[in-house]
PDB file of C-alpha atoms in Angstrom:
ATOM      1  CA  MET A 270      -4.969   0.261 -12.608  1.00 61.00           C
ATOM      2  CA  THR A 271      -6.768  -2.279 -10.530  1.00 80.00           C
ATOM      3  CA  ARG A 272      -5.014  -4.105  -7.462  1.00 92.00           C
ATOM      4  CA  PRO A 273      -3.911  -7.067  -8.633  1.00 95.00           C
ATOM      5  CA  ALA A 274      -6.631 -10.013  -7.611  1.00 96.00           C
ATOM      6  CA  VAL A 275      -6.510 -12.766  -4.938  1.00 97.00           C
ATOM      7  CA  GLY A 276      -2.991 -14.862  -6.050  1.00 96.00           C
ATOM      8  CA  ALA A 277      -2.394 -13.096  -9.261  1.00 96.00           C
ATOM      9  CA  PRO A 278       1.412 -13.829  -9.841  1.00 96.00           C
ATOM     10  CA  VAL A 279       3.554 -11.381  -8.067  1.00 96.00           C
ATOM     11  CA  LEU A 280       5.726  -9.433 -10.797  1.00 95.00           C
ATOM     12  CA  ARG A 281       9.409  -7.363 -10.784  1.00 95.00           C
ATOM     13  CA  CYS A 282       9.172  -3.580 -11.755  1.00 96.00           C
ATOM     14  CA  ALA A 283      11.065  -2.840 -14.753  1.00 95.00           C
ATOM     15  CA  GLU A 284      11.730   0.774 -12.736  1.00 96.00           C
ATOM     16  CA  CYS A 285      13.370  -1.240  -9.792  1.00 95.00           C
ATOM     17  CA  GLY A 286      13.781  -3.760  -9.806  1.00 94.00           C
ATOM     18  CA  GLY A 287      11.652  -4.629  -6.765  1.00 95.00           C
ATOM     19  CA  HIS A 288       8.178  -6.587  -6.342  1.00 96.00           C
ATOM     20  CA  GLU A 289       5.395  -4.603  -8.054  1.00 97.00           C
ATOM     21  CA  TYR A 290       4.097  -1.590  -5.573  1.00 97.00           C
ATOM     22  CA  GLY A 291       6.918  -1.885  -3.168  1.00 97.00           C
ATOM     23  CA  GLY A 292       9.823   0.207  -4.107  1.00 97.00           C
ATOM     24  CA  ALA A 293       7.476   2.491  -2.751  1.00 96.00           C
ATOM     25  CA  PRO A 294       7.647   5.771  -2.116  1.00 96.00           C
ATOM     26  CA  ALA A 295      11.201   5.829  -3.665  1.00 96.00           C
ATOM     27  CA  CYS A 296      10.083   3.707  -6.735  1.00 97.00           C
ATOM     28  CA  THR A 297       7.901   6.406  -9.379  1.00 97.00           C
ATOM     29  CA  ALA A 298       6.650   2.759 -11.241  1.00 97.00           C
ATOM     30  CA  CYS A 299       5.427   1.199  -7.321  1.00 97.00           C
ATOM     31  CA  ARG A 300       3.931   5.036  -6.332  1.00 97.00           C
ATOM     32  CA  GLU A 301       1.991   5.038  -9.264  1.00 97.00           C
ATOM     33  CA  LEU A 302       0.391   2.065  -8.226  1.00 97.00           C
ATOM     34  CA  VAL A 303      -0.055   2.770  -4.692  1.00 98.00           C
ATOM     35  CA  ASP A 304      -1.790   5.891  -5.525  1.00 97.00           C
ATOM     36  CA  GLY A 305      -3.584   4.157  -8.033  1.00 97.00           C
ATOM     37  CA  ILE A 306      -5.481   1.563  -5.615  1.00 97.00           C
ATOM     38  CA  VAL A 307      -7.508   4.976  -4.253  1.00 97.00           C
ATOM     39  CA  GLU A 308      -7.463   6.659  -6.649  1.00 97.00           C
ATOM     40  CA  ASP A 309      -9.282   3.871  -9.287  1.00 96.00           C
ATOM     41  CA  GLU A 310     -11.839   3.660  -6.034  1.00 96.00           C
ATOM     42  CA  TRP A 311     -12.316   7.233  -6.444  1.00 97.00           C
ATOM     43  CA  SER A 312     -12.735   7.392 -10.145  1.00 96.00           C
ATOM     44  CA  ALA A 313     -15.996   4.564  -9.601  1.00 95.00           C
ATOM     45  CA  LEU A 314     -17.621   6.613  -6.711  1.00 96.00           C
ATOM     46  CA  LEU A 315     -17.388   9.417  -9.228  1.00 96.00           C
ATOM     47  CA  ARG A 316     -18.441   7.583 -11.718  1.00 95.00           C
ATOM     48  CA  ARG A 317     -21.301   6.726  -9.647  1.00 94.00           C
ATOM     49  CA  TRP A 318     -22.350   9.739  -8.028  1.00 94.00           C
ATOM     50  CA  GLU A 319     -21.613  11.821 -11.934  1.00 95.00           C
ATOM     51  CA  ALA A 320     -19.610  14.184 -10.092  1.00 93.00           C
ATOM     52  CA  GLY A 321     -18.050  16.410 -12.655  1.00 93.00           C
ATOM     53  CA  ASP A 322     -14.429  17.773 -11.853  1.00 91.00           C
ATOM     54  CA  ASP A 323     -15.704  20.565 -10.203  1.00 93.00           C
ATOM     55  CA  GLN A 324     -17.474  19.154  -7.776  1.00 96.00           C
ATOM     56  CA  GLN A 325     -14.810  17.266  -6.225  1.00 96.00           C
ATOM     57  CA  VAL A 326     -13.979  19.783  -3.048  1.00 97.00           C
ATOM     58  CA  ALA A 327     -16.814  19.500  -1.982  1.00 97.00           C
ATOM     59  CA  LEU A 328     -17.690  15.746  -2.608  1.00 97.00           C
ATOM     60  CA  ALA A 329     -14.301  15.522  -0.132  1.00 97.00           C
ATOM     61  CA  GLU A 330     -15.549  17.078   2.058  1.00 97.00           C
ATOM     62  CA  MET A 331     -18.487  15.554   2.575  1.00 97.00           C
ATOM     63  CA  VAL A 332     -17.159  11.799   3.424  1.00 97.00           C
ATOM     64  CA  VAL A 333     -14.339  12.468   5.219  1.00 96.00           C
ATOM     65  CA  ALA A 334     -16.323  14.147   7.480  1.00 96.00           C
ATOM     66  CA  GLU A 335     -18.403  10.815   7.849  1.00 96.00           C
ATOM     67  CA  PRO A 336     -15.250   7.776   6.995  1.00 96.00           C
ATOM     68  CA  ASP A 337     -17.740   6.016   8.578  1.00 96.00           C
ATOM     69  CA  ARG A 338     -19.496   5.630   5.008  1.00 97.00           C
ATOM     70  CA  HIS A 339     -17.277   4.934   3.675  1.00 97.00           C
ATOM     71  CA  ASP A 340     -14.373   1.994   1.835  1.00 97.00           C
ATOM     72  CA  TRP A 341     -11.010   2.734   2.673  1.00 98.00           C
ATOM     73  CA  ARG A 342      -9.733   3.655  -0.085  1.00 98.00           C
ATOM     74  CA  VAL A 343     -12.658   6.726  -0.863  1.00 98.00           C
ATOM     75  CA  VAL A 344     -11.419   9.057   2.672  1.00 98.00           C
ATOM     76  CA  ASP A 345      -7.559   8.232   1.613  1.00 97.00           C
ATOM     77  CA  ALA A 346      -8.509   9.749  -1.622  1.00 97.00           C
ATOM     78  CA  ALA A 347     -11.103  12.454  -0.157  1.00 98.00           C
ATOM     79  CA  LEU A 348      -8.226  13.252   2.527  1.00 97.00           C
ATOM     80  CA  ASP A 349      -5.842  13.600  -0.426  1.00 97.00           C
ATOM     81  CA  ARG A 350      -8.055  16.316  -2.504  1.00 97.00           C
ATOM     82  CA  LEU A 351      -8.026  19.090   0.688  1.00 98.00           C
ATOM     83  CA  VAL A 352      -5.659  20.602   2.106  1.00 97.00           C
ATOM     84  CA  CYS A 353      -4.108  21.767   5.134  1.00 97.00           C
ATOM     85  CA  SER A 354      -5.237  24.165   6.722  1.00 95.00           C
ATOM     86  CA  ALA A 355      -1.880  24.192   9.341  1.00 97.00           C
ATOM     87  CA  CYS A 356       0.924  23.169   7.213  1.00 96.00           C
ATOM     88  CA  GLY A 357      -0.171  23.217   3.204  1.00 96.00           C
ATOM     89  CA  ASP A 358       0.020  19.706   2.166  1.00 96.00           C
ATOM     90  CA  ARG A 359      -1.948  17.530   0.801  1.00 96.00           C
ATOM     91  CA  LEU A 360      -4.044  16.621   4.463  1.00 97.00           C
ATOM     92  CA  SER A 361      -2.887  13.965   6.225  1.00 95.00           C
ATOM     93  CA  ARG A 362      -0.110  13.875   4.250  1.00 94.00           C
ATOM     94  CA  GLY A 363       1.456  17.221   6.024  1.00 95.00           C
ATOM     95  CA  PRO A 364       5.197  17.002   8.059  1.00 95.00           C
ATOM     96  CA  ALA A 365       4.786  14.494  10.875  1.00 93.00           C
ATOM     97  CA  ASP A 366       5.111  17.327  13.652  1.00 95.00           C
ATOM     98  CA  CYS A 367       1.121  18.976  12.026  1.00 96.00           C
ATOM     99  CA  SER A 368      -1.357  18.195  14.345  1.00 96.00           C
ATOM    100  CA  ALA A 369      -4.040  18.676  12.604  1.00 96.00           C
ATOM    101  CA  CYS A 370      -2.059  16.329   9.734  1.00 96.00           C
ATOM    102  CA  ASN A 371      -2.413  13.544  12.993  1.00 94.00           C
ATOM    103  CA  LEU A 372      -5.678  14.646  13.395  1.00 95.00           C
ATOM    104  CA  ALA A 373      -7.060  13.399  10.121  1.00 94.00           C
ATOM    105  CA  HIS A 374      -4.030  10.345   9.789  1.00 92.00           C
ATOM    106  CA  GLY A 375      -6.121   8.988  12.722  1.00 91.00           C
ATOM    107  CA  PHE A 376      -9.509   9.916  11.595  1.00 92.00           C
ATOM    108  CA  ARG A 377      -9.824   7.875   8.065  1.00 91.00           C
ATOM    109  CA  TYR A 378      -8.959   4.811  10.374  1.00 92.00           C
ATOM    110  CA  ALA A 379     -12.632   4.383  10.688  1.00 95.00           C
ATOM    111  CA  ALA A 380     -13.122   4.252   7.285  1.00 97.00           C
ATOM    112  CA  VAL A 381     -15.470   0.666   6.608  1.00 98.00           C
ATOM    113  CA  GLU A 382     -12.537  -2.175   5.096  1.00 97.00           C
ATOM    114  CA  THR A 383     -13.670  -4.907   3.915  1.00 97.00           C
ATOM    115  CA  ASP A 384     -11.625  -8.033   3.288  1.00 98.00           C
ATOM    116  CA  ARG A 385     -11.951  -9.708  -0.340  1.00 97.00           C
ATOM    117  CA  PRO A 386     -13.179 -13.054  -0.721  1.00 97.00           C
ATOM    118  CA  GLY A 387     -10.142 -15.426   0.009  1.00 96.00           C
ATOM    119  CA  VAL A 388      -7.799 -13.878   2.309  1.00 97.00           C
ATOM    120  CA  PRO A 389      -7.563 -14.728   5.834  1.00 97.00           C
ATOM    121  CA  PRO A 390      -9.550 -11.980   8.194  1.00 97.00           C
ATOM    122  CA  GLY A 391      -7.808  -8.786   8.134  1.00 97.00           C
ATOM    123  CA  ASN A 392      -5.969  -8.652   5.939  1.00 98.00           C
ATOM    124  CA  GLU A 393      -8.029  -5.683   3.640  1.00 98.00           C
ATOM    125  CA  HIS A 394      -7.232  -3.556   7.193  1.00 97.00           C
ATOM    126  CA  ALA A 395      -3.526  -4.944   6.806  1.00 97.00           C
ATOM    127  CA  VAL A 396      -3.004  -3.527   3.039  1.00 98.00           C
ATOM    128  CA  ARG A 397      -4.255  -0.088   4.219  1.00 97.00           C
ATOM    129  CA  VAL A 398      -2.513   0.638   7.183  1.00 96.00           C
ATOM    130  CA  ASN A 399       1.009  -0.462   4.684  1.00 97.00           C
ATOM    131  CA  VAL A 400      -0.975   1.663   1.911  1.00 97.00           C
ATOM    132  CA  SER A 401      -1.694   4.818   4.302  1.00 95.00           C
ATOM    133  CA  ILE A 402       2.786   4.355   6.281  1.00 95.00           C
ATOM    134  CA  VAL A 403       4.477   4.172   2.450  1.00 96.00           C
ATOM    135  CA  ARG A 404       1.370   7.369   1.557  1.00 96.00           C
ATOM    136  CA  ARG A 405       3.219   8.320   4.551  1.00 94.00           C
ATOM    137  CA  PRO A 406       6.421   7.243   5.761  1.00 96.00           C
ATOM    138  CA  GLN A 407       7.840  10.741   6.649  1.00 94.00           C
ATOM    139  CA  ALA A 408       5.585   9.837   9.711  1.00 92.00           C
ATOM    140  CA  THR A 409       7.245   6.126  10.129  1.00 93.00           C
ATOM    141  CA  SER A 410      10.690   4.449  11.112  1.00 94.00           C
ATOM    142  CA  GLY A 411      13.104   3.948   8.022  1.00 94.00           C
ATOM    143  CA  ASP A 412      12.824  -0.059   8.673  1.00 93.00           C
ATOM    144  CA  GLU A 413       8.812  -0.026   9.087  1.00 93.00           C
ATOM    145  CA  VAL A 414       7.992   2.509   6.094  1.00 95.00           C
ATOM    146  CA  MET A 415      11.014  -0.852   4.272  1.00 96.00           C
ATOM    147  CA  VAL A 416       9.347  -3.810   6.334  1.00 95.00           C
ATOM    148  CA  ARG A 417       5.506  -1.875   5.012  1.00 95.00           C
ATOM    149  CA  ARG A 418       5.897  -1.462   1.404  1.00 97.00           C
ATOM    150  CA  LEU A 419       8.095  -5.171   1.033  1.00 97.00           C
ATOM    151  CA  LEU A 420       5.386  -6.340   1.863  1.00 97.00           C
ATOM    152  CA  LEU A 421       2.560  -4.408   0.362  1.00 98.00           C
ATOM    153  CA  PRO A 422       2.745  -6.465  -3.433  1.00 97.00           C
ATOM    154  CA  ALA A 423       2.380 -10.031  -0.637  1.00 97.00           C
ATOM    155  CA  LEU A 424      -1.107  -8.762   0.731  1.00 98.00           C
ATOM    156  CA  LEU A 425      -2.507  -7.219  -2.188  1.00 98.00           C
ATOM    157  CA  VAL A 426      -2.778 -10.609  -3.480  1.00 98.00           C
ATOM    158  CA  GLY A 427      -4.457 -12.154  -0.397  1.00 97.00           C
ATOM    159  CA  LEU A 428      -2.205 -13.106   1.668  1.00 97.00           C
ATOM    160  CA  LEU A 429      -2.077 -12.373   5.622  1.00 97.00           C
ATOM    161  CA  PRO A 430       1.377 -12.695   7.810  1.00 94.00           C
ATOM    162  CA  THR A 431       0.930 -15.083  11.471  1.00 91.00           C
ATOM    163  CA  VAL A 432       1.424 -12.790  14.157  1.00 89.00           C
ATOM    164  CA  GLU A 433       4.907 -15.504  15.080  1.00 91.00           C
ATOM    165  CA  GLU A 434       5.803 -14.600  11.528  1.00 90.00           C
ATOM    166  CA  ALA A 435       5.730 -11.031  11.685  1.00 88.00           C
ATOM    167  CA  GLN A 436       7.366 -11.199  15.619  1.00 89.00           C
ATOM    168  CA  ARG A 437      10.206 -13.356  13.842  1.00 90.00           C
ATOM    169  CA  VAL A 438      11.019 -11.541  10.641  1.00 90.00           C
ATOM    170  CA  SER A 439      11.191  -7.701  12.847  1.00 88.00           C
ATOM    171  CA  ALA A 440      13.528  -9.524  14.867  1.00 90.00           C
ATOM    172  CA  GLN A 441      15.391 -10.362  12.194  1.00 90.00           C
ATOM    173  CA  VAL A 442      15.507  -6.626  11.338  1.00 90.00           C
ATOM    174  CA  ARG A 443      16.940  -5.404  14.095  1.00 89.00           C
ATOM    175  CA  LYS A 444      19.684  -8.012  14.319  1.00 92.00           C
ATOM    176  CA  GLU A 445      21.034  -6.921  11.243  1.00 93.00           C
ATOM    177  CA  PRO A 446      23.191  -4.255   9.810  1.00 95.00           C
ATOM    178  CA  PRO A 447      21.240  -1.522   7.663  1.00 93.00           C
ATOM    179  CA  ALA A 448      22.285  -2.612   4.355  1.00 92.00           C
ATOM    180  CA  LEU A 449      21.062  -5.792   4.297  1.00 94.00           C
ATOM    181  CA  ARG A 450      17.661  -5.272   5.987  1.00 95.00           C
ATOM    182  CA  ALA A 451      14.899  -5.371   2.894  1.00 94.00           C
ATOM    183  CA  ARG A 452      17.191  -8.183   1.246  1.00 93.00           C
ATOM    184  CA  LEU A 453      16.045  -9.954   3.805  1.00 94.00           C
ATOM    185  CA  VAL A 454      12.864  -8.986   4.411  1.00 95.00           C
ATOM    186  CA  GLU A 455      12.326  -9.313   0.343  1.00 93.00           C
ATOM    187  CA  GLN A 456      13.311 -13.093   1.323  1.00 93.00           C
ATOM    188  CA  ALA A 457      10.684 -13.914   4.286  1.00 93.00           C
ATOM    189  CA  VAL A 458       8.210 -12.800   1.665  1.00 94.00           C
ATOM    190  CA  GLU A 459       8.854 -14.708  -1.455  1.00 94.00           C
ATOM    191  CA  GLU A 460       9.208 -17.418   0.960  1.00 94.00           C
ATOM    192  CA  MET A 461       5.643 -16.721   2.125  1.00 94.00           C
ATOM    193  CA  LEU A 462       4.364 -16.462  -1.032  1.00 95.00           C
ATOM    194  CA  ARG A 463       6.479 -19.397  -2.222  1.00 95.00           C
ATOM    195  CA  ARG A 464       4.623 -21.255   1.117  1.00 94.00           C
ATOM    196  CA  HIS A 465       0.888 -20.497  -1.157  1.00 94.00           C
ATOM    197  CA  ARG A 466       1.684 -21.244  -4.697  1.00 94.00           C
ATOM    198  CA  ILE A 467       1.860 -17.817  -5.766  1.00 95.00           C
ATOM    199  CA  PRO A 468       3.679 -17.913  -8.644  1.00 93.00           C
ATOM    200  CA  CYS A 469       6.818 -15.029  -7.824  1.00 88.00           C
ATOM    201  CA  ALA A 470       9.244 -13.796  -9.409  1.00 74.00           C
ATOM    202  CA  THR A 471      12.616 -13.880  -7.610  1.00 64.00           C
ATOM    203  CA  GLY A 472      15.932 -12.896  -7.846  1.00 54.00           C
ATOM    204  CA  LEU A 473      16.592 -10.871  -4.456  1.00 45.00           C
ATOM    205  CA  PRO A 474      18.105  -7.158  -3.888  1.00 46.00           C
ATOM    206  CA  ALA A 475      21.519  -5.786  -4.314  1.00 42.00           C
ATOM    207  CA  PRO A 476      23.127  -5.178  -0.214  1.00 38.00           C
ATOM    208  CA  GLY A 477      21.528  -1.647   0.492  1.00 40.00           C
ATOM    209  CA  GLY A 478      18.146  -2.214  -1.126  1.00 43.00           C
ATOM    210  CA  SER A 479      18.584  -2.389  -5.337  1.00 44.00           C
ATOM    211  CA  THR A 480      17.584  -4.917  -7.146  1.00 42.00           C
ATOM    212  CA  ALA A 481      18.985  -6.483 -10.518  1.00 40.00           C
ATOM    213  CA  PRO A 482      17.205  -4.392 -13.358  1.00 36.00           C
ATOM    214  CA  PRO A 483      14.637  -7.921 -14.828  1.00 36.00           C
ATOM    215  CA  THR A 484      15.682  -9.381 -18.158  1.00 35.00           C
ATOM    216  CA  ALA A 485      15.260  -7.387 -20.941  1.00 33.00           C
ATOM    217  CA  GLY A 486      12.463  -7.367 -21.963  1.00 34.00           C
ATOM    218  CA  ARG A 487       9.194  -9.086 -20.018  1.00 35.00           C
ATOM    219  CA  ARG A 488       6.134  -7.436 -19.087  1.00 36.00           C
ATOM    220  CA  ARG A 489       5.661  -5.526 -16.534  1.00 39.00           C
ATOM    221  CA  THR A 490       2.140  -5.756 -15.595  1.00 39.00           C
ATOM    222  CA  ARG A 491      -1.011  -8.413 -15.898  1.00 40.00           C
ATOM    223  CA  ARG A 492      -2.942  -7.107 -14.203  1.00 43.00           C
ATOM    224  CA  GLY A 493      -6.154  -8.332 -11.970  1.00 43.00           C
ATOM    225  CA  GLY A 494      -9.219  -7.515 -10.921  1.00 39.00           C
TER     226      GLY A 494
END
């Protein structure tokens, strides 16, 4: 379950009909793809360290104690393996009013972010911010979660909106009725993909954010390195 390569086609999810990854957290298939971004890197760490399942918690504690020495995906995966002493949820992913989770959530941003070759500077930071928001939506406003999740597929293939583009979309979202906001954002994302000549399965979501299912028989995944 490797994340898309830079410049890879943006495909439709067979479950929710939106762009793959962009339906999380409500869409199970997209949520599993987003979780796979951090889980794949954790699995690679386990192989490098030759660590067994019984060593995962100890390894996670070590990673969280020194986040600035590890890739952000490793840190996020490590936090998932620790339990918050205050709320009992996965550390950093508890309720918005859990101070211990909020503290851990802040420390995660000390982790290493390395841009992939061929992407604009800051792309990896944008990916990790959007992933963290999508994986902890209860701590963010509904509109911001919606924008972040719909933009994530474009970020994953190496794009990065300019400040002006982001501000323009945010201003438009505020003006639109709630039922039309997801359509507006996905339309802006598809325009950005076309401008950068990245193949994209089109088909705008219906009012309310749902999208008609893709044509029967279309392959759901085609992943790169």
